Amino acid sequence: MKNKKMKIARVEADVSQEKLADLVGVTRQTINLIEAGNYNPTLKLCTAICKALNKTLDDLFWEE
Amino acid sequence: MKNKKMKIARVEADVSQEKLADLVGVTRQTINLIEAGNYNPTLKLCTAICKALNKTLDDLFWEE
DNA sequence: ACAAAATGTAATATATAATTGACATTTTGT
DNA sequence: ACAAAATGTCAATTATATATTACATTTTGT
């Protein structure tokens, strides 16, 4: 269960994993792991990522 | 920063903290802490809570 | 083709989410 | 008024999100 939506939003915003990591205050590896899936980030981090990419939680992290 | 939205949704759904905890597979204390605020739950738990209460992430956990 | 940037991934360490058990207080039903 | 249920909260432990360091591979620009 990769997080394609987040990766697409990031690429559309034209920011690298490293840049996004800086923006939200985590390491590049954490961003990489989230996009790779099998990861369970905290709400605070999800929210920070959404704001950095100008999206909402439902946009990037909701799964039916 | 209490999570009022979650508490309201839970009460409207007529489930106790303990019942909700059972539904989503955590302890009552964890639910209590989230509602009390100053807590940073994981995405998986947030999603489980939303589904149990028939809400979305934006409904319960989005903060401007 | 080449160098630089970006990405994938692993091992170990640290911070903190979540558990467990317990008790006090508040709320609800009768 | 009373008992039962629900909630608030604390201390100590366990599980796991995130950091750190490091290296290999892939992608991008020139």
PDB file of C-alpha atoms (C1' of nucleotides) in Angstrom:
ATOM      1  CA  MET A   1       0.000   0.000   0.000  1.00  0.00           C
ATOM      2  CA  LYS A   2       2.261   2.721  -1.279  1.00  0.00           C
ATOM      3  CA  ASN A   3       1.120   6.258  -0.774  1.00  0.00           C
ATOM      4  CA  LYS A   4       0.813   7.272  -4.400  1.00  0.00           C
ATOM      5  CA  LYS A   5      -1.374  10.264  -3.664  1.00  0.00           C
ATOM      6  CA  MET A   6       1.268  11.839  -1.505  1.00  0.00           C
ATOM      7  CA  LYS A   7       4.017  11.177  -4.020  1.00  0.00           C
ATOM      8  CA  ILE A   8       1.961  12.630  -6.842  1.00  0.00           C
ATOM      9  CA  ALA A   9       1.146  15.726  -4.803  1.00  0.00           C
ATOM     10  CA  ARG A  10       4.792  16.155  -3.908  1.00  0.00           C
ATOM     11  CA  VAL A  11       5.979  15.812  -7.489  1.00  0.00           C
ATOM     12  CA  GLU A  12       3.269  18.165  -8.697  1.00  0.00           C
ATOM     13  CA  ALA A  13       4.450  20.683  -6.133  1.00  0.00           C
ATOM     14  CA  ASP A  14       7.936  20.161  -7.517  1.00  0.00           C
ATOM     15  CA  VAL A  15       9.629  19.391  -4.214  1.00  0.00           C
ATOM     16  CA  SER A  16      12.097  16.602  -3.565  1.00  0.00           C
ATOM     17  CA  GLN A  17      11.742  14.178  -0.682  1.00  0.00           C
ATOM     18  CA  GLU A  18      14.567  16.021   1.014  1.00  0.00           C
ATOM     19  CA  LYS A  19      12.955  19.424   0.533  1.00  0.00           C
ATOM     20  CA  LEU A  20       9.649  18.155   1.867  1.00  0.00           C
ATOM     21  CA  ALA A  21      11.438  16.589   4.814  1.00  0.00           C
ATOM     22  CA  ASP A  22      13.005  19.952   5.601  1.00  0.00           C
ATOM     23  CA  LEU A  23       9.683  21.733   5.242  1.00  0.00           C
ATOM     24  CA  VAL A  24       7.974  19.466   7.750  1.00  0.00           C
ATOM     25  CA  GLY A  25      10.926  18.897  10.072  1.00  0.00           C
ATOM     26  CA  VAL A  26      11.651  15.217   9.616  1.00  0.00           C
ATOM     27  CA  THR A  27      14.354  13.300   7.805  1.00  0.00           C
ATOM     28  CA  ARG A  28      14.327  12.315   4.181  1.00  0.00           C
ATOM     29  CA  GLN A  29      14.111   8.664   5.169  1.00  0.00           C
ATOM     30  CA  THR A  30      10.850   9.218   6.984  1.00  0.00           C
ATOM     31  CA  ILE A  31       9.304  10.821   3.901  1.00  0.00           C
ATOM     32  CA  ASN A  32      10.661   8.017   1.776  1.00  0.00           C
ATOM     33  CA  LEU A  33       9.196   5.369   4.069  1.00  0.00           C
ATOM     34  CA  ILE A  34       5.772   6.981   4.029  1.00  0.00           C
ATOM     35  CA  GLU A  35       5.700   7.076   0.243  1.00  0.00           C
ATOM     36  CA  ALA A  36       7.000   3.518   0.111  1.00  0.00           C
ATOM     37  CA  GLY A  37       4.098   2.396   2.301  1.00  0.00           C
ATOM     38  CA  ASN A  38       4.042  -0.054   5.196  1.00  0.00           C
ATOM     39  CA  TYR A  39       4.366   2.927   7.441  1.00  0.00           C
ATOM     40  CA  ASN A  40       2.169   4.526  10.033  1.00  0.00           C
ATOM     41  CA  PRO A  41       3.068   8.195  10.464  1.00  0.00           C
ATOM     42  CA  THR A  42       1.713  10.372  13.237  1.00  0.00           C
ATOM     43  CA  LEU A  43      -1.178  12.755  12.767  1.00  0.00           C
ATOM     44  CA  LYS A  44       1.043  15.743  13.346  1.00  0.00           C
ATOM     45  CA  LEU A  45       3.375  14.704  10.567  1.00  0.00           C
ATOM     46  CA  CYS A  46       0.519  13.923   8.183  1.00  0.00           C
ATOM     47  CA  THR A  47      -0.947  17.347   8.862  1.00  0.00           C
ATOM     48  CA  ALA A  48       2.403  19.058   8.318  1.00  0.00           C
ATOM     49  CA  ILE A  49       2.853  17.258   5.015  1.00  0.00           C
ATOM     50  CA  CYS A  50      -0.622  18.257   3.891  1.00  0.00           C
ATOM     51  CA  LYS A  51      -0.005  21.890   4.682  1.00  0.00           C
ATOM     52  CA  ALA A  52       3.368  21.872   2.955  1.00  0.00           C
ATOM     53  CA  LEU A  53       1.732  20.444  -0.171  1.00  0.00           C
ATOM     54  CA  ASN A  54      -1.432  22.506   0.118  1.00  0.00           C
ATOM     55  CA  LYS A  55      -3.651  19.455   0.493  1.00  0.00           C
ATOM     56  CA  THR A  56      -5.888  18.024   3.184  1.00  0.00           C
ATOM     57  CA  LEU A  57      -5.738  14.794   5.162  1.00  0.00           C
ATOM     58  CA  ASP A  58      -8.510  13.296   3.071  1.00  0.00           C
ATOM     59  CA  ASP A  59      -6.655  14.256  -0.091  1.00  0.00           C
ATOM     60  CA  LEU A  60      -3.455  12.473   0.821  1.00  0.00           C
ATOM     61  CA  PHE A  61      -4.122   9.962   3.567  1.00  0.00           C
ATOM     62  CA  TRP A  62      -7.655   8.680   3.361  1.00  0.00           C
ATOM     63  CA  GLU A  63      -8.117   5.074   2.283  1.00  0.00           C
ATOM     64  CA  GLU A  64     -11.504   3.482   1.829  1.00  0.00           C
TER      65      GLU A  64
ATOM     66  CA  MET B   1      -6.014  21.826  21.905  1.00  0.00           C
ATOM     67  CA  LYS B   2      -8.651  19.319  22.888  1.00  0.00           C
ATOM     68  CA  ASN B   3     -10.197  17.300  20.117  1.00  0.00           C
ATOM     69  CA  LYS B   4     -13.769  18.466  20.496  1.00  0.00           C
ATOM     70  CA  LYS B   5     -14.803  17.302  17.061  1.00  0.00           C
ATOM     71  CA  MET B   6     -13.925  13.735  17.871  1.00  0.00           C
ATOM     72  CA  LYS B   7     -15.681  13.834  21.215  1.00  0.00           C
ATOM     73  CA  ILE B   8     -18.808  15.319  19.684  1.00  0.00           C
ATOM     74  CA  ALA B   9     -18.838  12.691  16.941  1.00  0.00           C
ATOM     75  CA  ARG B  10     -18.374   9.940  19.496  1.00  0.00           C
ATOM     76  CA  VAL B  11     -21.169  11.197  21.719  1.00  0.00           C
ATOM     77  CA  GLU B  12     -23.452  11.664  18.731  1.00  0.00           C
ATOM     78  CA  ALA B  13     -22.749   8.073  17.748  1.00  0.00           C
ATOM     79  CA  ASP B  14     -23.651   7.139  21.317  1.00  0.00           C
ATOM     80  CA  VAL B  15     -20.515   5.184  22.100  1.00  0.00           C
ATOM     81  CA  SER B  16     -18.449   5.413  25.260  1.00  0.00           C
ATOM     82  CA  GLN B  17     -14.707   5.923  25.234  1.00  0.00           C
ATOM     83  CA  GLU B  18     -14.362   2.294  26.197  1.00  0.00           C
ATOM     84  CA  LYS B  19     -16.638   1.071  23.418  1.00  0.00           C
ATOM     85  CA  LEU B  20     -14.768   3.149  20.866  1.00  0.00           C
ATOM     86  CA  ALA B  21     -11.479   1.842  22.195  1.00  0.00           C
ATOM     87  CA  ASP B  22     -12.733  -1.700  21.678  1.00  0.00           C
ATOM     88  CA  LEU B  23     -13.975  -0.900  18.192  1.00  0.00           C
ATOM     89  CA  VAL B  24     -10.621   0.422  17.071  1.00  0.00           C
ATOM     90  CA  GLY B  25      -8.428  -1.916  19.088  1.00  0.00           C
ATOM     91  CA  VAL B  26      -6.755   0.388  21.562  1.00  0.00           C
ATOM     92  CA  THR B  27      -7.203   1.068  25.242  1.00  0.00           C
ATOM     93  CA  ARG B  28      -9.633   3.460  26.803  1.00  0.00           C
ATOM     94  CA  GLN B  29      -6.754   5.598  28.022  1.00  0.00           C
ATOM     95  CA  THR B  30      -5.548   6.180  24.499  1.00  0.00           C
ATOM     96  CA  ILE B  31      -8.976   7.396  23.388  1.00  0.00           C
ATOM     97  CA  ASN B  32      -9.182   9.553  26.476  1.00  0.00           C
ATOM     98  CA  LEU B  33      -5.786  11.107  25.780  1.00  0.00           C
ATOM     99  CA  ILE B  34      -6.683  11.928  22.211  1.00  0.00           C
ATOM    100  CA  GLU B  35      -9.868  13.687  23.257  1.00  0.00           C
ATOM    101  CA  ALA B  36      -8.016  15.465  26.037  1.00  0.00           C
ATOM    102  CA  GLY B  37      -5.512  16.800  23.505  1.00  0.00           C
ATOM    103  CA  ASN B  38      -1.735  17.143  23.758  1.00  0.00           C
ATOM    104  CA  TYR B  39      -1.521  13.862  21.949  1.00  0.00           C
ATOM    105  CA  ASN B  40      -0.283  12.791  18.566  1.00  0.00           C
ATOM    106  CA  PRO B  41      -2.018   9.592  17.469  1.00  0.00           C
ATOM    107  CA  THR B  42      -0.913   7.554  14.474  1.00  0.00           C
ATOM    108  CA  LEU B  43      -2.591   7.762  11.096  1.00  0.00           C
ATOM    109  CA  LYS B  44      -3.812   4.192  11.361  1.00  0.00           C
ATOM    110  CA  LEU B  45      -5.553   4.922  14.624  1.00  0.00           C
ATOM    111  CA  CYS B  46      -7.057   8.164  13.351  1.00  0.00           C
ATOM    112  CA  THR B  47      -8.390   6.332  10.322  1.00  0.00           C
ATOM    113  CA  ALA B  48      -9.837   3.548  12.458  1.00  0.00           C
ATOM    114  CA  ILE B  49     -11.581   6.075  14.687  1.00  0.00           C
ATOM    115  CA  CYS B  50     -13.030   7.859  11.659  1.00  0.00           C
ATOM    116  CA  LYS B  51     -14.409   4.651  10.225  1.00  0.00           C
ATOM    117  CA  ALA B  52     -15.871   3.602  13.558  1.00  0.00           C
ATOM    118  CA  LEU B  53     -17.649   6.939  13.807  1.00  0.00           C
ATOM    119  CA  ASN B  54     -18.514   7.187  10.128  1.00  0.00           C
ATOM    120  CA  LYS B  55     -16.471  10.322   9.614  1.00  0.00           C
ATOM    121  CA  THR B  56     -13.411  11.297   7.611  1.00  0.00           C
ATOM    122  CA  LEU B  57      -9.972  12.489   8.651  1.00  0.00           C
ATOM    123  CA  ASP B  58     -10.816  16.038   7.677  1.00  0.00           C
ATOM    124  CA  ASP B  59     -14.016  15.834   9.722  1.00  0.00           C
ATOM    125  CA  LEU B  60     -12.304  14.831  12.936  1.00  0.00           C
ATOM    126  CA  PHE B  61      -8.621  15.651  12.742  1.00  0.00           C
ATOM    127  CA  TRP B  62      -8.033  18.585  10.466  1.00  0.00           C
ATOM    128  CA  GLU B  63      -6.892  21.816  12.093  1.00  0.00           C
ATOM    129  CA  GLU B  64      -6.357  25.024  10.154  1.00  0.00           C
TER     130      GLU B  64
ATOM    131  C1'  DA C   1      28.679   9.822 -21.371  1.00  0.00           C
ATOM    132  C1'  DC C   2      29.241  11.931 -17.268  1.00  0.00           C
ATOM    133  C1'  DA C   3      28.406  14.253 -12.779  1.00  0.00           C
ATOM    134  C1'  DA C   4      25.093  15.679  -9.597  1.00  0.00           C
ATOM    135  C1'  DA C   5      20.867  15.185  -7.622  1.00  0.00           C
ATOM    136  C1'  DA C   6      17.307  12.310  -6.078  1.00  0.00           C
ATOM    137  C1'  DT C   7      15.695   8.032  -4.421  1.00  0.00           C
ATOM    138  C1'  DG C   8      15.650   3.228  -2.152  1.00  0.00           C
ATOM    139  C1'  DT C   9      16.948   0.799   1.657  1.00  0.00           C
ATOM    140  C1'  DA C  10      19.474  -1.175   5.854  1.00  0.00           C
ATOM    141  C1'  DA C  11      21.185  -1.246  10.914  1.00  0.00           C
ATOM    142  C1'  DT C  12      21.237   0.790  15.175  1.00  0.00           C
ATOM    143  C1'  DA C  13      19.673   4.419  18.443  1.00  0.00           C
ATOM    144  C1'  DT C  14      16.248   7.557  20.490  1.00  0.00           C
ATOM    145  C1'  DA C  15      11.705   9.640  21.312  1.00  0.00           C
ATOM    146  C1'  DT C  16       7.189   8.930  22.035  1.00  0.00           C
ATOM    147  C1'  DA C  17       2.625   6.432  21.059  1.00  0.00           C
ATOM    148  C1'  DA C  18       0.136   3.046  23.277  1.00  0.00           C
ATOM    149  C1'  DT C  19      -0.383  -0.449  27.137  1.00  0.00           C
ATOM    150  C1'  DT C  20      -1.251  -1.921  31.744  1.00  0.00           C
ATOM    151  C1'  DG C  21      -3.040  -1.445  36.203  1.00  0.00           C
ATOM    152  C1'  DA C  22      -4.939   1.343  39.425  1.00  0.00           C
ATOM    153  C1'  DC C  23      -7.639   4.864  41.764  1.00  0.00           C
ATOM    154  C1'  DA C  24     -10.474   9.262  42.071  1.00  0.00           C
ATOM    155  C1'  DT C  25     -14.013  11.985  40.276  1.00  0.00           C
ATOM    156  C1'  DT C  26     -18.022  12.902  37.490  1.00  0.00           C
ATOM    157  C1'  DT C  27     -22.171  11.626  35.119  1.00  0.00           C
ATOM    158  C1'  DT C  28     -26.300   8.834  34.366  1.00  0.00           C
ATOM    159  C1'  DG C  29     -30.181   5.957  35.447  1.00  0.00           C
ATOM    160  C1'  DT C  30     -33.511   4.341  38.775  1.00  0.00           C
TER     161       DT C  30
ATOM    162  C1'  DA D   1     -29.958   9.313  47.472  1.00  0.00           C
ATOM    163  C1'  DC D   2     -27.712   5.650  45.734  1.00  0.00           C
ATOM    164  C1'  DA D   3     -25.247   2.418  42.571  1.00  0.00           C
ATOM    165  C1'  DA D   4     -23.301   1.763  38.213  1.00  0.00           C
ATOM    166  C1'  DA D   5     -21.248   3.508  34.356  1.00  0.00           C
ATOM    167  C1'  DA D   6     -18.275   6.671  32.320  1.00  0.00           C
ATOM    168  C1'  DT D   7     -14.491   9.724  32.513  1.00  0.00           C
ATOM    169  C1'  DG D   8      -9.931  11.926  34.095  1.00  0.00           C
ATOM    170  C1'  DT D   9      -5.489  11.019  35.268  1.00  0.00           C
ATOM    171  C1'  DC D  10      -1.134   8.954  37.100  1.00  0.00           C
ATOM    172  C1'  DA D  11       3.236   5.822  37.093  1.00  0.00           C
ATOM    173  C1'  DA D  12       5.693   2.355  34.913  1.00  0.00           C
ATOM    174  C1'  DT D  13       6.364  -0.577  30.910  1.00  0.00           C
ATOM    175  C1'  DT D  14       6.292  -2.002  25.927  1.00  0.00           C
ATOM    176  C1'  DA D  15       5.874  -1.199  21.048  1.00  0.00           C
ATOM    177  C1'  DT D  16       6.907   1.526  17.353  1.00  0.00           C
ATOM    178  C1'  DA D  17       7.596   6.139  14.857  1.00  0.00           C
ATOM    179  C1'  DT D  18      11.445   8.778  13.738  1.00  0.00           C
ATOM    180  C1'  DA D  19      16.570   9.876  13.746  1.00  0.00           C
ATOM    181  C1'  DT D  20      21.170   8.899  12.406  1.00  0.00           C
ATOM    182  C1'  DT D  21      24.675   7.190   9.506  1.00  0.00           C
ATOM    183  C1'  DA D  22      25.793   5.086   5.565  1.00  0.00           C
ATOM    184  C1'  DC D  23      25.860   3.137   0.945  1.00  0.00           C
ATOM    185  C1'  DA D  24      23.751   1.577  -3.582  1.00  0.00           C
ATOM    186  C1'  DT D  25      20.843   2.566  -7.323  1.00  0.00           C
ATOM    187  C1'  DT D  26      18.167   5.510 -10.316  1.00  0.00           C
ATOM    188  C1'  DT D  27      17.038   9.795 -12.473  1.00  0.00           C
ATOM    189  C1'  DT D  28      18.076  14.366 -14.367  1.00  0.00           C
ATOM    190  C1'  DG D  29      20.646  18.000 -16.543  1.00  0.00           C
ATOM    191  C1'  DT D  30      24.359  19.388 -19.530  1.00  0.00           C
TER     192       DT D  30
END
